[in-house]
CSV table of C-alpha atoms in Angstrom, one decimal:
chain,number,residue,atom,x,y,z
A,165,UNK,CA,23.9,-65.4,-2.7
A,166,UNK,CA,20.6,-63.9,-4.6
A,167,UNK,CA,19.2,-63.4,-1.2
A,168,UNK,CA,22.2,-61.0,-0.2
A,169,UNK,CA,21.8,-59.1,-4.0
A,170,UNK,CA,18.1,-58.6,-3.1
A,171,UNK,CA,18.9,-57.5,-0.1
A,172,UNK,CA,22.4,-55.6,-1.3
A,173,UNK,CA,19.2,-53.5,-3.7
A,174,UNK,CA,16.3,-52.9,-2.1
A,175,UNK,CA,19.1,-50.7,0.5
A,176,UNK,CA,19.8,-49.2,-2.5
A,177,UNK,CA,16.1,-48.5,-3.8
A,178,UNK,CA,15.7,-47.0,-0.1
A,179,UNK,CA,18.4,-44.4,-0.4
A,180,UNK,CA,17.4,-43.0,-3.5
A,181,UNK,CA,13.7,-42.9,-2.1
A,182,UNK,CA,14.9,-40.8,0.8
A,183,UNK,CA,17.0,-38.8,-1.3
A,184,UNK,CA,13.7,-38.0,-3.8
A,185,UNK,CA,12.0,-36.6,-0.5
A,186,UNK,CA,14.6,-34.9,0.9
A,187,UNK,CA,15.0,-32.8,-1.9
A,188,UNK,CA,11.6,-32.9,-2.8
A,189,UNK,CA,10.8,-31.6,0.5
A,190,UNK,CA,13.3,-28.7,0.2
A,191,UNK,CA,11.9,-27.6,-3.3
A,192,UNK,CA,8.5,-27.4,-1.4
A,193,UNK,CA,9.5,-25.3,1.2
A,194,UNK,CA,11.7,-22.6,-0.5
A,195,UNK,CA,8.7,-22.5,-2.8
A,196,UNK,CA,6.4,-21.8,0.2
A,197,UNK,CA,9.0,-19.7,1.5
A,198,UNK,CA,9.0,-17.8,-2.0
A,199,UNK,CA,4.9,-17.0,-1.6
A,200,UNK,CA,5.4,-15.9,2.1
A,201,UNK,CA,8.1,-13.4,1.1
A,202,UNK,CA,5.7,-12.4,-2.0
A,203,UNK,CA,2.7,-11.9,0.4
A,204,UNK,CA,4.5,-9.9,2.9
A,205,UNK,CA,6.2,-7.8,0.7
A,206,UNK,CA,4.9,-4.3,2.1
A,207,UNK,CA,3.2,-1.7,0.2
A,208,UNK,CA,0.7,-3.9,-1.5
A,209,UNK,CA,-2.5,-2.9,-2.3
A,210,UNK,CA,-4.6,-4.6,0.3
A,211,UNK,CA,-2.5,-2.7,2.7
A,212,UNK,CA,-3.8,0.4,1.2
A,213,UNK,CA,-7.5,2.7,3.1
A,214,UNK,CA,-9.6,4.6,1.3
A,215,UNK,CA,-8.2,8.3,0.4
A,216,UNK,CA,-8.9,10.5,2.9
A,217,UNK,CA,-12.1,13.1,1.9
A,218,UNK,CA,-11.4,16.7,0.5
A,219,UNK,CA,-12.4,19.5,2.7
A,220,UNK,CA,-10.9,20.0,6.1
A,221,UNK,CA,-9.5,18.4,8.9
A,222,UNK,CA,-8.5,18.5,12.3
A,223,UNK,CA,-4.9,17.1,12.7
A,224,UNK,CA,-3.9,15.9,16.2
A,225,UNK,CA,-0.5,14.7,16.8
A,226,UNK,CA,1.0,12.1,19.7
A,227,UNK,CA,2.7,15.0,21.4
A,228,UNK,CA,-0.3,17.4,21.6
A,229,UNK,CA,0.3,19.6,18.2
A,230,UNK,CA,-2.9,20.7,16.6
A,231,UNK,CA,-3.6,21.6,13.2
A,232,UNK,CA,-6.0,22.4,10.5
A,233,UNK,CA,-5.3,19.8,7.7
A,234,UNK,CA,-6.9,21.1,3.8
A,235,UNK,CA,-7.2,19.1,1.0
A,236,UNK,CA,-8.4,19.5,-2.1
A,237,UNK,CA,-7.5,16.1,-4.2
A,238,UNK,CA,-9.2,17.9,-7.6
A,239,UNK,CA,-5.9,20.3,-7.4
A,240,UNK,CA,-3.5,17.6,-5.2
A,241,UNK,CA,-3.2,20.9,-2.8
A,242,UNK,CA,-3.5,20.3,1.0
A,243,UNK,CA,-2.5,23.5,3.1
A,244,UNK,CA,-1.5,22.2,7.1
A,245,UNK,CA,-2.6,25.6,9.0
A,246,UNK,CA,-1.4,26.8,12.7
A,247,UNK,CA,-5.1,27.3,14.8
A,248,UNK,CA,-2.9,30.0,17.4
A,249,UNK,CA,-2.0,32.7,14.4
A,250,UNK,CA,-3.4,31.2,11.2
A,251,UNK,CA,-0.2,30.7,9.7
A,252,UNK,CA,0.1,27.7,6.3
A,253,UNK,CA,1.4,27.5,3.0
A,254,UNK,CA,-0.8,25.8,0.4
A,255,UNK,CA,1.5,22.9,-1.2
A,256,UNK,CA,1.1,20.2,-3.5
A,257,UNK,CA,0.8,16.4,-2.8
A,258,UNK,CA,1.3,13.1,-4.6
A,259,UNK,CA,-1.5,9.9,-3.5
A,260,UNK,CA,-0.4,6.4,-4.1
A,261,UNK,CA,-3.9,4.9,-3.9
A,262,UNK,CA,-1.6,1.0,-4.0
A,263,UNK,CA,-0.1,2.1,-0.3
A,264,UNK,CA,-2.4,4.9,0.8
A,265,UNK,CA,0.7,6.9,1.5
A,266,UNK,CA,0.3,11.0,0.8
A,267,UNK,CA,3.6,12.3,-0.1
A,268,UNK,CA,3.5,15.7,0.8
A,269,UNK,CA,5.8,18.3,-0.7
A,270,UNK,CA,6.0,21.5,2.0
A,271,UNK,CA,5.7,24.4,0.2
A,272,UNK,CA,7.9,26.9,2.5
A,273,UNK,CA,10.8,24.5,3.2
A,274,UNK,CA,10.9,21.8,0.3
A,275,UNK,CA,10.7,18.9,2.7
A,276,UNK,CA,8.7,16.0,2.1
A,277,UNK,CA,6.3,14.5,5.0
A,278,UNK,CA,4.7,11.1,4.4
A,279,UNK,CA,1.5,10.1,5.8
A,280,UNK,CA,0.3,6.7,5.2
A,281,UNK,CA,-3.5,6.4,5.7
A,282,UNK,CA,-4.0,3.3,9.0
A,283,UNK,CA,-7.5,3.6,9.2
A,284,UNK,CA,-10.4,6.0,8.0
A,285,UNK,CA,-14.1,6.2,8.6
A,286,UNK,CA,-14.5,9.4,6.6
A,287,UNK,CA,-15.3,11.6,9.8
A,288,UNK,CA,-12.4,10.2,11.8
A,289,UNK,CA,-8.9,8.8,9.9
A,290,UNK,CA,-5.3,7.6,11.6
A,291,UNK,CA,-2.2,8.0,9.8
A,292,UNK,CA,1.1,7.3,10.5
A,293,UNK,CA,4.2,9.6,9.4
A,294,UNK,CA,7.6,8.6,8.0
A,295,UNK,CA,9.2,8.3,12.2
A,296,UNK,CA,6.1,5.6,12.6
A,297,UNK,CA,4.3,8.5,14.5
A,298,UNK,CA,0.0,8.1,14.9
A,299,UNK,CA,-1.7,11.2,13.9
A,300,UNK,CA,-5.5,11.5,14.7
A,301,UNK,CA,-7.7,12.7,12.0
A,302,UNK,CA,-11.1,14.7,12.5
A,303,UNK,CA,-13.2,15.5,9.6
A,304,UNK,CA,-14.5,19.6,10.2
A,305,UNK,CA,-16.0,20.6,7.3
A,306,UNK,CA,-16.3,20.1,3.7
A,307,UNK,CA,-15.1,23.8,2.8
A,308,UNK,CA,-11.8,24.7,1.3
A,309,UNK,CA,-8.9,27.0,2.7
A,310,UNK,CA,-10.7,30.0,1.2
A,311,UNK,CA,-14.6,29.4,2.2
A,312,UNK,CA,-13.9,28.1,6.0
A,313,UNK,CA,-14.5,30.7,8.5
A,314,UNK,CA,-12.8,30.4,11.9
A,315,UNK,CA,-11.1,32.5,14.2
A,316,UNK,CA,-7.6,31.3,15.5
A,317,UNK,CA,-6.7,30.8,18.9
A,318,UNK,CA,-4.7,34.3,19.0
A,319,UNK,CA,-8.0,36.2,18.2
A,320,UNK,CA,-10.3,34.2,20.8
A,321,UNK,CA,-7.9,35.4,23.1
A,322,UNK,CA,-7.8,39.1,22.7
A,323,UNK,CA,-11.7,38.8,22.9
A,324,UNK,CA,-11.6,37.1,25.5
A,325,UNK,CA,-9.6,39.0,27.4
A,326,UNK,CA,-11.8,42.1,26.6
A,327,UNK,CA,-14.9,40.3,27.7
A,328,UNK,CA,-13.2,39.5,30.7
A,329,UNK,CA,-12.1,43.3,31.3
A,330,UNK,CA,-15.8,44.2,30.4
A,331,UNK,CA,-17.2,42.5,33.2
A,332,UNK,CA,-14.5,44.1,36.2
A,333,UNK,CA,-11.3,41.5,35.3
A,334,UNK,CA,-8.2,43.1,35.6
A,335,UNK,CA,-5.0,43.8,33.1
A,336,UNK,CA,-3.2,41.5,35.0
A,337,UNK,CA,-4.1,38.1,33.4
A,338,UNK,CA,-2.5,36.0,30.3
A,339,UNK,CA,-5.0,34.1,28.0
A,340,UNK,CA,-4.1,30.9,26.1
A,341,UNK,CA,-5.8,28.5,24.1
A,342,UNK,CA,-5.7,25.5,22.5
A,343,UNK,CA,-8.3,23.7,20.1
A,344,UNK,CA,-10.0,20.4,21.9
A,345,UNK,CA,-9.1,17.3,20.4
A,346,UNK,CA,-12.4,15.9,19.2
A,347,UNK,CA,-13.6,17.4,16.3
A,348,UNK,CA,-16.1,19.7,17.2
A,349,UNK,CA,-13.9,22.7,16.4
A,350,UNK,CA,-14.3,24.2,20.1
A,351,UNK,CA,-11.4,25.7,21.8
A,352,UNK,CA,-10.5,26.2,25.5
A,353,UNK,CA,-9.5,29.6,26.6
A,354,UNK,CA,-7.3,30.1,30.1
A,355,UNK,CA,-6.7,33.1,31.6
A,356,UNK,CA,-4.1,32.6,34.2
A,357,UNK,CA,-2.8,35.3,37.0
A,358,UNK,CA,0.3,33.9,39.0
A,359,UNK,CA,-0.4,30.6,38.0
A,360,UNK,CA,-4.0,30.6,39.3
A,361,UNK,CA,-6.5,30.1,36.2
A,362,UNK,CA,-9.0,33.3,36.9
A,363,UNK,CA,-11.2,33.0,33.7
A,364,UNK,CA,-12.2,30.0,31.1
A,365,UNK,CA,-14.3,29.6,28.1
A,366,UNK,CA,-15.0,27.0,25.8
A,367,UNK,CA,-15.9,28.7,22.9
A,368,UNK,CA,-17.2,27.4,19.0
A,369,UNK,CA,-14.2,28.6,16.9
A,370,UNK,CA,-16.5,29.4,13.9
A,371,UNK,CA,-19.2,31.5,15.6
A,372,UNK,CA,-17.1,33.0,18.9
A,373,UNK,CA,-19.6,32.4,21.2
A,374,UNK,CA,-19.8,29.5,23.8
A,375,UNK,CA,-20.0,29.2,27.8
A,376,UNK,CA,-17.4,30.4,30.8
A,377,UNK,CA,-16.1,28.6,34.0
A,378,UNK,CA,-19.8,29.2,35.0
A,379,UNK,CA,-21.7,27.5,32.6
A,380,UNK,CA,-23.0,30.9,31.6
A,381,UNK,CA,-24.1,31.5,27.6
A,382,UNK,CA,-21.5,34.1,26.7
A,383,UNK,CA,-20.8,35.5,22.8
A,384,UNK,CA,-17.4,37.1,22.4
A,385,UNK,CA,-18.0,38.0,18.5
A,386,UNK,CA,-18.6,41.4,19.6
A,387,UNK,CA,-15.2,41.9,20.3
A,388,UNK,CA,-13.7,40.9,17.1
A,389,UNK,CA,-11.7,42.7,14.6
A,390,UNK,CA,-12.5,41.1,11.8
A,391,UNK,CA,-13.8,43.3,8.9
């Protein structure tokens, strides 16, 4: 009979043990559980790059759009300037250095882009906007709106379409350009005549001058119209 109440106790000892670990065992992993949700939460500050440097920027989007990116973090003003005419509104911007994300208030249309710094060497950054988007970053120059000098894509046109009438080319031919995606602020300039190309340059946006199709040194600066 006392063998049967040991017996009938230790069972009983053994079901509260497993019990005590079961729930012991559940405690431990919504707690771990807890920390994984608290470490993932997004927007922490290890996520975060360093701010992206004042001055300007070449802005090169997944679908081929180019622009000139200005920032000037002492006034949180950042302009985003078309290279073919010129063309941007200086407008203001927040920084959340926690997230590295630039809310960006556009001047002209009161929209708000987003830009959340991925990466950023201080001469190259990637960012990412609000549709998950990768922009590539080049760093041009530390000058602001005002003191950089260039001439947009529209200009390097029309001189180079009067070089190219200069030397015996004929009215017949449309120019484009378009700024080449690496940084060094050079742009190459088509001339195209029933969808032949007839003329190219690659010429330094900042100075005008630059080589044609034939490797040969040419300077279209005299043709400009700036004053």
């Amino acid at each position: 009979m006392k063998a049967e109440i040991r017996k009938i106790i230790a069972m009983i000892l053994l079901v509260v043990f497993c019990a005590t670990a079961a729930i012991t065992g559940i405690a431990v992993s919504a707690a771990s559980h807890t920390n994984a949700a608290s470490t993932a939460t997004p927007d922490k500050a290890d996520n975060a790059k360093p701010a992206l440097k004042d001055g300007v920027w070449q802005a090169v989007y997944e679908d081929g759009k180019q622009e000139l990116f200005f920032l000037n973090s002492e006034e949180s003003s950042f302009s985003l300037i078309d290279p073919e005419y010129g063309i941007g509104v200086p407008s203001r911007y927040e920084y959340d250095s926690s997230t590295g994300i630039y809310k960006m208030q556009i001047a002209y249309d009161g929209n708000e882009e987003r830009w959340r710094v991925i990466d950023n060497s201080d001469s190259a950054a990637t960012v990412s906007n609000a549709q998950g988007d990768l922009i590539t970053l080049y760093y041009l120059s530390n000058d602001t709106s005002d003191s950089f000098k260039y001439f947009t894509l529209y200009e390097l046109c029309e001189m180079a379409k009067a070089d190219y009438k200069a030397n015996g080319g004929n009215d017949n031919v449309v120019f484009s350009g378009k700024m080449i995606a690496d940084g060094s602020l050079f742009a190459k300039i088509t001339g195209e005549n029933d969808g032949k190309t007839v003329a190219a340059y690659i010429i330094d946006m900042s100075t005008a001058t630059g080589t044609d199709g034939d490797n040969n040194r040419v300077d279209l600066s005299g043709y400009s119209v700036k004053q």
